[in-house]
């Protein structure tokens, strides 16, 4: 214990100067480049299974999406055909109404739709400007 206290009270000798290092670093040998990998590497099934399963799932989703889009397009085409038929039938009905009310074909009238069920519609003469 006395030695420890004595060490604390006595100043430490100055450190010895370090030896100077040579200015030129030693030439390190260049590492050899690793050999290129082979052209074909066989991957065992347990490692290749996940990417294969993902690709199968992607292909299934693409097939379902194609089917969905095809069916949607068919429904769209059928809906547009139905709208065209209804527009054609509406125009024919308006023409029949014009004939029934004795409007000559050379005069232009617009048919104004009823505002609600049970309300009358109107044939209104177009204003010429």
Coordinates of C-alpha atoms in Angstrom, one line a residue, residues 91-105 107-111 123-124 126:
X91 CA -85.3 8.7 -81.4
X92 CA -87.9 6.5 -83.1
X93 CA -90.5 7.1 -80.4
X94 CA -89.9 10.9 -80.5
X95 CA -90.5 10.7 -84.3
X96 CA -93.7 8.8 -83.8
X97 CA -94.8 11.4 -81.3
X98 CA -94.1 14.2 -83.8
X99 CA -96.1 12.3 -86.5
X100 CA -99.0 11.7 -84.0
X101 CA -99.2 15.4 -83.2
X102 CA -99.0 16.4 -86.9
X103 CA -95.7 18.1 -86.9
X104 CA -94.3 18.4 -90.4
X105 CA -90.9 16.8 -91.0
X107 CA -90.1 21.8 -88.9
X108 CA -87.7 21.1 -86.1
X109 CA -89.0 20.4 -82.6
X110 CA -87.1 19.2 -79.5
X111 CA -88.7 16.7 -77.1
X123 CA -92.5 19.1 -78.0
X124 CA -90.9 22.6 -78.2
X126 CA -86.5 25.1 -82.0

